[in-house]
Amino acid sequence: MMPKQPMNVLTTKPSPLSTMVVMLILCILGFYALHFPHSSTPSENLSHLEKLFLSTSSNSTISSYLRALTMHPHLAGTKPASDTTRYVLNHFTSLGLSAHTTTYTTLLSFPVRSSLSAHFNDGSSVSLRLTEEASGAGVVAAYHAYSPSGAVHAPAVFANYGRQRDYRALAAMGVNVSGCVVVVRKGGEMGRGAVVERAEVNGAAAVLVYGEGDTWRKGFERGHVMRGGIGDPLTPGWAGVEGAETLGLEDREVLKRFPKIPSMPLSAEVADTILSSLGGVHVPLHWRGTLRSKVRHVGPGPTLLNFTYEGEKKVATIQNVFAVIKGSEEPDRYVLLGNHRDAWTYGAVDPSSGTAALLDIARRFSALLGLGWKPRRTIILCSWDAEEFGMIGSTEWVEQNLINLGSKAVAYLNVDCAVQGPDFFVGSTPQLDNLILEVTNKVKDPDSDGVSLYENWAAGGGGNNIQRLSGVDSDFAPFVQHAGVPSIDMYYGRDFPVYHTAFDSYNWMAEYGDPFFHRHVAVTGVWGLLALHLADDPILPFNYVSYANELQLYKNTLSNLIDQKISLHPLTLSIEEFASAAKEADDEIKKLRLQETEGCFVDMKKRALNDRLMLAEKGFLDADGLQGKQWFKHLVFGPSSDHERINFFPGISDSTITSAGVSERERLASIQHEIWRVARAIRRAASALRGEFT
């Protein structure tokens, strides 16, 4: 249905008079502190800066940005997406920021037509809806991007979450899914692409994926099912710029990226119609605890499904938008803040809550610039395109700028969906953990009076549960897993019921997600303060002792999972070496921070130390990449084929999976080799931290 008219829960964008009052207050508070930004001591200056940045927050302004961004759908590669591009670019330039776009030609995928009918055992049949009712002008029909076209008439079978162990459970009950239309519920820690791949491996003819929930049961979750990497499939490893080499659609490497069986999202309501009609054996007891659908039997049949899907792959133009705030002392060192702009439908949560936050950071940084502030290092605000098709915009840009990122990027700070609901979540590479804890202690908690975000988050165990960036589910992936840039990803709310559906509208956000936009303000506050520290602290706020502790934890966990015939001694020694280098770097940081004298020599020592802190993450990269996924270079954080075991050391994890035709001796040798590869990577990172030749 059409999104309802936005509720007037907030005032609209501030009037010119109120803006002038805010600016006057800022001038009184900050002129002396900011007019000569590097004349006072750094800690004193940054404290003033933090207060000024936080004092300019405005929930009504963020609300107005979100309202504008969600007036129409803006799927990548379409005319409305170009309008949203212009809106973001004009916003940056209207603030006096230096802004530009980069353009790429990439392969996208769109639906042409689809149908689904169920034929029941009593001879009756029904045509089933495949998109939301009255979803509104311009909303793309529900589909899986890059699904092949196909027509299937076959029995339905329920396969729980579609994991390999779910197929094993079906086989143990005598259920054969070969040639069937598999119906799978979302979840189980597997992405939709992996779900389709598992179904294909097990012989299914097609896959239908639905999301369970007590509310919003009429929504269809769009998404892509491309596999084997991210970015444009026609330019793997290089950017799709004008005149670039492109592979053909029939190229073997391109074909590997696409599934061979068709798939489609279903609503929970439509799925119930199918699942409640199945016969055969009963649903296994261990599946039932979390089931909300009406399924009692798994099939196959007796219900037959007649499913057709026709899609088309199109070469389309996408555009990233950037605003650049030039650094005053180290303009060749870059702090990047990124959010993707494209959406499957209206995209109030995903991604426009993050886009609204990015626009507000631009406004607040512009206000600080007006008072005379200049960051020490260059800040780039990045608005990515075509993330929903596989992080294409950010990946193409990373591939185009790989060398400069390798030597000049300080950190990448990602916010995809700023707000999905309650509770704060953050993931990072471990050297940024301490900075996260420090900054969240300075931002007011949006849901509790009188406490910081950190206090409320830590009370729920959050402070000890910073996630890691091994997933391939947002724009941090190319920065961490291909370029080795220290990164952070953060958001409020883990899941939301209107994800990728036509109901992801401003109205849903204003009624359910964040009615007063206080969570948006909190995320924007944390995002901005992280950027200010990374851009202005004379010594980068990195702590590799945290990284060493994390690596030790991974080694300990691994020791309980792998065969005792495998030696972890290379890993043990390399982690000890890394821990020693991290301690030395930490001691050096403390000494330099205590040094009160200024001058060229001290500045050079800080610059040299910063370079080592910045480059150490690149040590974890391996030129050969992960086995079978060579584009992914990071040996500590990256996608594993075993989606259900561990989220670190992906190469080691993949090597433990037994392949057909591989002897036990070969399997153990493969695991040992991957352990040596990780050990060498950790030693490279330790060497980078020390900054000396052997």
XYZ file of C-alpha atoms in Angstrom:
694
model
C 0.000 0.000 0.000
C 0.984 3.610 -0.352
C 2.882 5.021 2.618
C 0.625 7.137 4.784
C 1.119 10.862 5.020
C 3.981 11.438 7.483
C 2.831 12.206 10.996
C 3.650 15.628 12.363
C 5.519 14.273 15.354
C 8.197 16.909 14.959
C 8.602 20.415 13.819
C 9.738 20.866 10.245
C 13.142 22.080 9.164
C 14.355 24.959 11.365
C 13.345 28.421 10.221
C 16.016 30.872 9.023
C 15.593 32.802 12.291
C 16.200 29.732 14.479
C 19.204 28.811 12.357
C 20.626 32.301 12.881
C 20.133 31.973 16.647
C 21.986 28.640 16.677
C 24.824 30.132 14.671
C 25.042 33.123 17.018
C 25.276 30.825 20.054
C 27.955 28.789 18.296
C 29.919 31.926 17.542
C 29.834 33.006 21.182
C 30.834 29.532 22.401
C 33.413 28.696 19.859
C 35.064 31.650 18.144
C 38.112 31.824 20.350
C 38.519 28.065 20.523
C 38.179 27.536 16.786
C 39.442 30.649 15.075
C 43.012 29.432 15.364
C 42.261 25.707 15.544
C 45.741 24.396 16.335
C 46.983 27.150 18.636
C 45.789 25.545 21.883
C 46.687 22.100 23.206
C 45.046 19.319 21.163
C 43.017 17.812 24.018
C 41.672 21.186 25.069
C 40.830 22.097 21.488
C 39.079 18.816 20.762
C 37.019 19.104 23.912
C 35.719 22.466 22.710
C 35.112 20.957 19.304
C 33.162 18.020 20.686
C 30.909 20.321 22.701
C 30.257 22.491 19.675
C 29.526 19.527 17.423
C 27.105 17.976 19.907
C 25.405 21.327 20.586
C 24.310 21.593 16.939
C 22.239 18.378 16.964
C 18.660 18.667 15.710
C 16.180 15.793 15.533
C 13.755 17.890 13.485
C 16.415 18.597 10.879
C 17.242 14.905 10.495
C 13.516 14.202 10.238
C 13.167 16.735 7.430
C 16.052 15.155 5.531
C 14.475 11.706 5.887
C 11.107 13.005 4.726
C 12.696 14.438 1.566
C 14.718 11.289 0.862
C 11.669 8.996 1.088
C 9.189 10.905 -1.053
C 9.640 8.329 -3.827
C 11.400 4.972 -4.345
C 14.990 5.256 -5.584
C 16.272 1.925 -6.878
C 19.782 2.127 -8.359
C 19.883 2.553 -12.131
C 16.485 4.297 -12.337
C 15.456 7.916 -12.986
C 14.247 8.487 -9.383
C 17.680 7.349 -8.156
C 19.244 10.129 -10.260
C 16.941 12.634 -8.544
C 18.149 11.444 -5.134
C 21.751 11.738 -6.331
C 21.115 15.365 -7.256
C 19.461 16.037 -3.893
C 22.520 14.813 -1.971
C 24.970 16.626 -4.251
C 23.002 19.889 -3.997
C 22.884 19.547 -0.212
C 26.668 19.313 -0.011
C 27.258 22.247 -2.355
C 24.624 24.417 -0.642
C 26.680 24.081 2.559
C 29.754 25.404 0.781
C 31.473 22.013 0.718
C 33.604 20.885 -2.213
C 31.531 18.116 -3.812
C 31.760 15.872 -6.859
C 30.473 12.593 -8.296
C 32.157 9.515 -9.778
C 30.365 7.486 -12.448
C 30.572 3.757 -13.214
C 28.930 1.481 -15.754
C 27.801 -1.727 -14.047
C 25.521 -4.727 -14.508
C 22.234 -4.503 -12.602
C 19.194 -6.794 -12.646
C 15.464 -6.019 -12.832
C 12.208 -8.033 -12.945
C 10.043 -8.294 -16.062
C 7.204 -10.561 -14.911
C 6.490 -13.341 -12.434
C 3.649 -15.600 -11.324
C 2.951 -18.240 -8.696
C -0.017 -20.521 -8.291
C -0.685 -23.351 -5.840
C -2.552 -26.500 -6.908
C -3.993 -28.405 -3.947
C -4.752 -32.066 -3.387
C -8.534 -31.514 -3.607
C -8.254 -30.196 -7.169
C -8.581 -26.521 -6.270
C -5.963 -23.908 -7.076
C -5.167 -20.303 -6.229
C -3.016 -17.577 -7.767
C -0.707 -16.161 -5.142
C 0.338 -12.546 -4.822
C 4.027 -11.802 -5.461
C 4.241 -8.190 -4.358
C 2.577 -5.861 -1.861
C -0.956 -4.614 -2.538
C -1.174 -0.972 -3.657
C 2.530 -0.534 -3.023
C 2.655 2.807 -4.814
C 3.921 4.307 -8.036
C 7.497 3.443 -8.874
C 7.873 0.591 -6.375
C 9.642 -2.305 -8.084
C 7.859 -5.652 -7.965
C 9.289 -8.067 -5.435
C 12.166 -10.112 -6.870
C 15.668 -11.431 -6.288
C 18.192 -9.496 -8.361
C 20.377 -11.731 -10.581
C 17.988 -14.675 -10.268
C 17.848 -16.542 -13.586
C 14.588 -16.671 -15.496
C 12.765 -19.978 -15.308
C 9.502 -21.886 -15.076
C 8.923 -24.716 -12.595
C 5.897 -26.934 -11.941
C 6.796 -29.141 -8.975
C 5.859 -30.205 -5.423
C 6.556 -27.793 -2.572
C 8.807 -28.844 0.311
C 9.681 -26.974 3.509
C 13.430 -26.808 4.318
C 13.452 -24.674 7.485
C 16.310 -22.104 7.144
C 17.845 -23.825 4.130
C 21.088 -24.727 5.909
C 23.002 -27.854 5.023
C 22.058 -29.401 8.350
C 18.378 -28.757 7.520
C 18.768 -30.729 4.277
C 20.520 -33.478 6.227
C 17.557 -33.578 8.633
C 15.141 -33.918 5.701
C 17.242 -36.686 4.143
C 17.312 -38.533 7.467
C 13.485 -38.540 7.386
C 13.466 -39.869 3.833
C 12.526 -36.546 2.238
C 14.098 -35.923 -1.176
C 14.051 -32.261 -2.285
C 15.452 -32.955 -5.746
C 13.290 -31.317 -8.420
C 11.069 -29.614 -5.818
C 10.262 -25.983 -5.116
C 11.916 -25.439 -1.740
C 10.223 -23.005 0.659
C 12.649 -21.543 3.200
C 12.242 -19.106 6.073
C 14.705 -16.250 6.484
C 17.264 -16.572 9.282
C 19.749 -19.154 10.414
C 22.729 -16.830 9.884
C 22.743 -17.369 6.123
C 22.235 -14.717 3.483
C 19.691 -15.239 0.737
C 22.445 -15.926 -1.821
C 23.830 -18.738 0.318
C 20.300 -20.109 0.824
C 19.765 -20.312 -2.943
C 23.197 -21.897 -3.428
C 22.488 -24.581 -0.796
C 19.139 -25.372 -2.431
C 20.837 -25.642 -5.824
C 23.514 -27.987 -4.444
C 20.791 -30.205 -2.973
C 18.949 -30.516 -6.290
C 16.030 -28.118 -5.804
C 14.359 -26.700 -8.924
C 13.521 -23.310 -7.366
C 13.565 -21.483 -4.015
C 10.954 -19.294 -2.325
C 12.146 -17.329 0.742
C 9.813 -15.737 3.301
C 10.308 -13.744 6.482
C 8.477 -14.698 9.649
C 6.930 -12.177 11.995
C 3.837 -11.344 13.992
C 3.346 -8.017 12.207
C 3.817 -6.751 8.636
C 3.084 -10.226 7.271
C 2.195 -8.834 3.858
C 5.692 -7.552 3.026
C 8.040 -9.099 0.428
C 11.776 -8.833 1.139
C 13.643 -7.888 -2.023
C 17.379 -8.488 -2.332
C 20.137 -9.828 -4.554
C 21.359 -13.418 -4.829
C 24.698 -12.831 -6.561
C 27.487 -15.019 -5.199
C 31.266 -15.300 -5.189
C 32.115 -11.727 -4.306
C 30.884 -8.175 -4.416
C 31.029 -5.359 -6.924
C 30.221 -5.295 -10.625
C 30.388 -8.869 -11.994
C 31.614 -7.603 -15.376
C 34.684 -5.833 -13.901
C 35.936 -8.128 -11.116
C 38.960 -6.542 -9.453
C 38.959 -3.313 -11.428
C 36.610 -0.328 -11.662
C 33.864 -0.088 -14.277
C 34.912 3.354 -15.499
C 34.327 4.636 -19.013
C 36.466 2.749 -21.503
C 37.402 -0.005 -19.037
C 37.654 -3.669 -19.947
C 34.403 -5.540 -19.336
C 33.793 -9.264 -19.384
C 30.951 -10.716 -21.411
C 27.766 -12.075 -19.873
C 28.728 -15.564 -21.032
C 32.235 -15.390 -19.578
C 32.902 -18.361 -17.279
C 33.896 -16.126 -14.345
C 30.758 -14.020 -14.759
C 28.461 -17.051 -14.914
C 29.919 -18.306 -11.611
C 28.466 -15.223 -9.916
C 24.834 -16.103 -10.710
C 22.611 -18.916 -9.394
C 21.334 -21.576 -11.784
C 17.840 -21.949 -10.294
C 15.187 -19.208 -10.007
C 14.180 -17.763 -6.658
C 11.656 -15.290 -5.324
C 10.732 -13.618 -2.005
C 7.369 -14.435 -0.428
C 5.395 -12.695 2.265
C 4.677 -14.636 5.454
C 0.992 -14.532 4.525
C 1.548 -16.169 1.120
C 3.997 -18.685 2.591
C 1.360 -19.780 5.106
C -1.044 -20.620 2.279
C 1.521 -23.015 0.829
C 3.002 -24.443 4.018
C -0.323 -25.146 5.751
C -1.304 -27.385 2.814
C 1.756 -29.668 2.890
C 1.570 -33.344 3.763
C 4.221 -35.969 4.368
C 6.266 -36.313 7.545
C 5.873 -33.934 10.474
C 8.136 -30.954 10.956
C 11.130 -32.066 13.091
C 10.752 -31.244 16.751
C 13.927 -29.122 16.872
C 12.547 -26.852 14.099
C 9.272 -26.128 15.866
C 10.463 -23.952 18.744
C 10.914 -20.830 16.639
C 8.344 -21.518 13.915
C 5.612 -18.912 13.574
C 4.131 -20.098 10.297
C 1.305 -22.635 10.035
C 3.500 -25.444 8.716
C 2.933 -28.850 10.336
C 4.354 -31.141 7.651
C 7.366 -30.719 5.385
C 6.106 -32.355 2.153
C 7.035 -32.846 -0.615
C 3.535 -31.977 -1.763
C 0.878 -32.904 -2.194
C 0.588 -29.211 -3.117
C 2.115 -28.440 -6.498
C 3.500 -24.984 -7.291
C 3.529 -23.439 -10.737
C 6.226 -20.752 -10.545
C 7.574 -18.576 -13.345
C 10.048 -15.707 -13.237
C 11.450 -13.577 -16.037
C 14.149 -11.031 -15.309
C 16.654 -9.026 -17.308
C 20.198 -7.955 -16.633
C 20.982 -4.412 -17.765
C 24.156 -2.379 -17.985
C 23.357 0.846 -16.109
C 25.089 3.993 -14.916
C 25.557 4.520 -11.179
C 26.999 7.520 -9.332
C 28.773 7.978 -6.012
C 28.645 11.439 -4.417
C 31.454 12.923 -2.288
C 31.995 16.002 -0.143
C 35.625 16.767 0.714
C 36.823 18.821 3.700
C 40.512 19.405 3.102
C 42.893 18.838 5.991
C 45.030 21.764 7.121
C 48.160 19.911 8.293
C 47.957 16.409 6.823
C 45.771 16.826 3.729
C 47.117 13.549 2.310
C 45.627 11.484 5.147
C 41.938 10.647 4.768
C 39.095 9.836 7.159
C 36.101 8.475 5.237
C 32.462 8.417 6.360
C 30.142 6.392 4.136
C 26.515 5.434 3.631
C 24.758 4.019 0.602
C 21.958 6.007 -0.986
C 20.039 3.510 -3.155
C 16.993 1.655 -1.827
C 14.776 -1.207 -2.951
C 11.675 0.902 -2.271
C 11.227 4.088 -0.198
C 14.097 3.056 2.049
C 13.300 5.043 5.202
C 15.328 2.669 7.356
C 17.542 1.119 4.704
C 19.427 3.256 3.866
C 17.880 6.700 4.211
C 18.096 6.841 7.994
C 21.864 6.660 7.449
C 21.741 9.102 4.535
C 19.833 11.618 6.669
C 22.516 11.246 9.354
C 25.260 11.818 6.756
C 23.519 14.964 5.507
C 23.251 16.206 9.084
C 26.946 15.593 9.717
C 27.665 17.644 6.591
C 25.511 20.461 8.008
C 27.233 20.362 11.382
C 30.755 20.182 9.941
C 29.865 23.116 7.682
C 28.826 25.107 10.765
C 32.170 24.349 12.410
C 34.030 25.357 9.250
C 32.143 28.652 9.362
C 33.629 29.281 12.794
C 37.177 28.753 11.563
C 37.693 25.061 12.303
C 39.820 23.109 9.873
C 40.465 19.417 10.399
C 44.056 18.301 10.705
C 43.430 15.512 8.175
C 41.083 15.432 5.195
C 37.509 14.216 5.768
C 35.521 12.705 2.893
C 31.754 12.150 3.139
C 30.814 9.302 0.776
C 27.329 8.561 -0.588
C 27.451 5.194 -2.373
C 25.190 3.929 -5.144
C 23.994 0.374 -5.945
C 24.864 -1.145 -2.559
C 21.711 -3.247 -2.685
C 23.037 -5.067 -5.771
C 26.182 -6.210 -3.959
C 28.063 -3.162 -2.611
C 28.764 -2.123 -6.206
C 29.309 1.642 -5.825
C 31.723 1.394 -2.900
C 33.540 -1.610 -4.376
C 34.144 0.063 -7.736
C 35.523 3.137 -5.950
C 37.784 1.047 -3.694
C 39.106 -0.847 -6.712
C 39.739 2.433 -8.551
C 41.554 3.990 -5.584
C 43.224 0.922 -4.097
C 46.802 2.221 -4.061
C 45.917 5.560 -2.454
C 43.661 3.863 0.077
C 46.495 1.520 0.972
C 48.884 4.328 1.855
C 46.634 7.255 2.836
C 43.326 6.076 4.327
C 43.209 6.438 8.130
C 39.835 4.763 8.662
C 36.426 4.143 7.118
C 33.293 4.775 9.237
C 30.153 3.124 7.855
C 26.513 3.725 8.731
C 24.033 1.831 6.563
C 20.732 1.806 8.460
C 21.271 4.356 11.222
C 18.097 3.283 13.019
C 16.117 0.049 12.742
C 14.739 0.032 16.289
C 16.031 -0.074 19.888
C 19.490 -1.092 21.162
C 22.883 0.045 19.917
C 25.153 -2.227 17.878
C 28.648 -1.597 16.581
C 31.271 -3.603 14.742
C 34.895 -2.689 14.105
C 38.407 -3.807 13.452
C 39.792 -4.244 16.991
C 42.310 -1.356 17.092
C 39.305 1.009 17.171
C 37.533 -0.635 20.131
C 38.837 1.781 22.770
C 37.884 4.805 20.679
C 34.338 3.461 20.359
C 34.056 3.058 24.130
C 35.405 6.578 24.700
C 33.098 8.266 22.208
C 29.910 6.430 23.222
C 30.541 7.694 26.768
C 30.228 11.276 25.485
C 26.870 10.926 23.709
C 23.527 11.062 25.523
C 21.557 7.843 25.468
C 18.402 8.390 23.387
C 16.216 6.014 25.397
C 17.202 6.768 29.017
C 17.490 10.057 30.885
C 20.720 11.098 32.558
C 23.012 8.386 31.210
C 25.404 8.126 28.305
C 24.889 5.820 25.362
C 27.834 3.759 26.629
C 26.308 3.245 30.091
C 23.050 1.883 28.704
C 24.825 -0.164 26.036
C 27.348 -1.613 28.535
C 24.586 -2.479 31.008
C 23.278 -4.890 28.381
C 26.726 -6.339 27.771
C 27.339 -4.276 24.626
C 30.696 -2.861 25.662
C 32.128 -6.382 25.745
C 30.381 -7.441 22.549
C 31.741 -5.296 19.753
C 31.078 -7.246 16.573
C 33.662 -7.962 13.903
C 33.491 -7.135 10.229
C 33.614 -10.561 8.579
C 30.193 -10.247 6.967
C 29.619 -9.123 3.402
C 26.496 -7.138 4.153
C 27.403 -3.461 3.852
C 29.922 -1.032 2.385
C 32.624 -1.682 4.997
C 33.342 -4.997 3.227
C 35.545 -3.694 0.374
C 37.414 -1.380 2.740
C 38.257 -4.081 5.299
C 38.336 -7.261 3.263
C 39.964 -5.979 0.064
C 41.877 -2.819 1.008
C 42.705 -3.470 4.691
C 41.418 -0.115 5.968
C 40.568 0.070 9.723
C 36.777 0.367 9.853
C 33.673 0.778 12.010
C 30.022 -0.074 11.274
C 27.221 0.995 13.623
C 23.433 1.180 13.893
C 20.459 1.118 16.252
C 18.265 -1.988 16.166
C 19.276 -5.397 14.831
C 16.219 -6.299 12.730
C 13.084 -4.556 11.576
C 9.912 -6.110 10.133
C 9.647 -3.968 6.978
C 13.191 -4.720 5.727
C 13.419 -4.304 1.915
C 9.614 -4.143 1.602
C 7.282 -1.450 0.263
C 6.402 -0.618 3.883
C 9.874 0.789 4.662
C 8.511 4.349 4.618
C 8.906 7.583 6.563
C 5.616 6.783 8.257
C 6.964 3.481 9.646
C 10.022 5.258 11.037
C 7.947 8.055 12.592
C 5.474 5.619 14.155
C 7.663 2.681 15.154
C 11.381 2.960 14.460
C 12.278 6.284 16.086
C 9.230 8.506 16.671
C 11.205 11.465 18.034
C 14.377 10.830 15.999
C 16.493 10.759 19.167
C 18.249 7.559 18.078
C 19.167 9.267 14.824
C 20.705 12.084 16.854
C 22.694 9.588 18.943
C 24.109 7.733 15.922
C 24.994 11.030 14.240
C 26.724 12.164 17.430
C 28.844 9.024 17.699
C 29.625 9.046 13.968
C 30.720 12.675 14.017
C 32.833 12.405 17.180
C 34.619 9.340 15.826
C 35.448 11.317 12.693
C 36.661 14.343 14.680
C 39.025 12.214 16.765
C 40.409 10.417 13.738
C 40.760 13.657 11.783
C 42.124 15.897 14.567
C 43.988 13.824 17.167
C 47.731 14.457 16.607
C 48.361 10.763 17.353
C 45.803 8.393 15.862
C 43.585 6.849 18.573
C 44.428 3.249 17.664
C 45.120 0.531 20.232
C 46.660 -2.635 18.832
C 46.863 -4.250 22.274
C 43.100 -4.818 21.835
C 43.816 -6.442 18.482
C 46.439 -8.746 20.019
C 43.971 -9.816 22.722
C 41.356 -10.547 20.077
C 43.770 -12.664 18.041
C 44.682 -14.644 21.156
C 40.977 -15.268 21.812
C 40.560 -16.538 18.245
C 43.507 -18.892 18.612
C 42.107 -20.281 21.856
C 38.704 -20.830 20.254
C 40.287 -22.487 17.235
C 42.222 -24.903 19.429
C 38.897 -26.356 20.611
C 37.546 -26.810 17.080
C 40.268 -28.371 14.977
C 41.929 -31.786 14.881
C 44.637 -32.257 17.510
C 46.972 -33.461 14.744
C 47.110 -29.847 13.523
C 49.808 -27.628 15.040
C 48.814 -24.131 16.158
C 52.421 -23.370 17.150
C 53.012 -21.020 14.149
C 49.916 -19.055 15.147
C 50.961 -18.921 18.793
C 54.398 -17.504 17.966
C 53.084 -14.934 15.499
C 50.465 -13.659 17.966
C 53.144 -13.348 20.655
C 55.244 -11.308 18.234
C 52.260 -9.127 17.342
C 51.407 -8.598 21.018
C 54.976 -7.491 21.689
C 54.881 -5.017 18.761
C 51.486 -3.726 19.935
C 52.835 -3.129 23.465
C 55.855 -1.262 22.065
C 53.590 0.917 19.908
C 51.328 1.606 22.884
C 54.288 2.668 25.029
C 55.501 4.946 22.242
C 52.051 6.545 21.979
C 51.996 7.261 25.714
C 55.468 8.846 25.646
C 54.677 11.073 22.674
C 51.403 12.209 24.224
C 53.275 13.306 27.351
C 55.839 15.224 25.326
C 54.909 18.896 25.631
C 57.510 20.334 23.274
C 56.435 21.040 19.718
C 58.519 21.290 16.599
C 59.458 19.633 13.371
C 61.223 16.682 14.980
C 58.304 15.799 17.280
C 55.828 16.242 14.419
C 57.874 13.895 12.244
C 57.955 11.271 15.005
C 54.165 11.499 15.367
C 53.686 11.289 11.606
C 55.923 8.213 11.381
C 54.091 6.549 14.278
C 50.707 7.354 12.730
C 51.759 5.790 9.450
C 52.676 2.565 11.230
C 49.381 2.552 13.125
C 47.503 3.177 9.907
C 49.325 0.606 7.769
C 49.391 -2.322 10.220
C 45.907 -3.481 9.162
C 47.227 -4.020 5.625
C 49.566 -6.680 7.006
C 46.588 -9.019 7.387
C 46.008 -8.933 3.625
C 47.326 -11.733 1.428
C 47.868 -11.185 -2.289
C 46.431 -14.610 -3.144
C 43.224 -13.970 -1.184
C 40.911 -16.635 0.195
C 40.810 -19.988 -1.568
C 38.033 -19.849 -4.172
C 37.263 -16.220 -3.212
C 40.473 -14.515 -4.278
C 38.999 -11.013 -4.273
C 38.743 -11.207 -0.459
C 42.290 -10.590 0.801
C 41.928 -10.288 4.600
C 42.940 -13.477 6.428
C 41.499 -12.497 9.828
C 38.121 -11.048 8.813
C 36.244 -12.209 5.740
C 33.423 -14.423 4.470
C 33.610 -18.094 5.365
C 31.853 -20.885 3.487
C 30.901 -22.309 6.872
C 28.270 -19.764 7.804
C 27.450 -21.433 11.094
C 30.743 -21.960 12.965
C 33.243 -19.110 13.336
C 33.493 -15.534 12.058
C 37.282 -15.180 11.982
C 40.216 -16.762 10.088
C 37.965 -17.537 7.087
C 40.687 -19.412 5.190
C 41.266 -21.774 8.103
C 37.529 -22.202 8.566
C 36.993 -23.075 4.897
C 39.881 -25.581 4.908
C 38.225 -27.596 7.676
C 35.224 -28.374 5.452
C 35.723 -31.835 3.980
C 35.617 -31.882 0.190
C 34.642 -34.952 -1.810
C 37.640 -36.865 -3.111
C 40.112 -35.300 -0.667
C 42.090 -37.700 1.489
C 42.547 -37.178 5.219
C 46.240 -36.438 4.708
C 45.446 -33.776 2.086
C 42.757 -32.260 4.308
C 45.111 -31.925 7.278
C 47.842 -30.477 5.043
C 45.400 -27.885 3.695
C 44.385 -26.788 7.200
C 48.024 -26.568 8.285
C 48.874 -24.463 5.220
C 46.073 -22.012 6.012
C 47.338 -21.708 9.599
C 50.794 -20.865 8.247
C 49.262 -18.244 5.928
C 47.486 -16.544 8.837
C 50.647 -16.723 10.959
C 52.623 -14.999 8.194
C 49.953 -12.311 7.883
C 50.076 -11.597 11.623
C 53.881 -11.331 11.448
C 53.531 -8.848 8.566
C 51.186 -6.737 10.681
C 53.657 -6.865 13.592
C 56.464 -5.804 11.257
C 54.356 -2.875 9.993
C 53.705 -1.764 13.588
C 57.428 -1.748 14.323
C 58.202 -0.043 11.028
C 61.663 -1.507 10.675
C 63.346 -3.862 8.233
C 64.550 -7.240 9.484
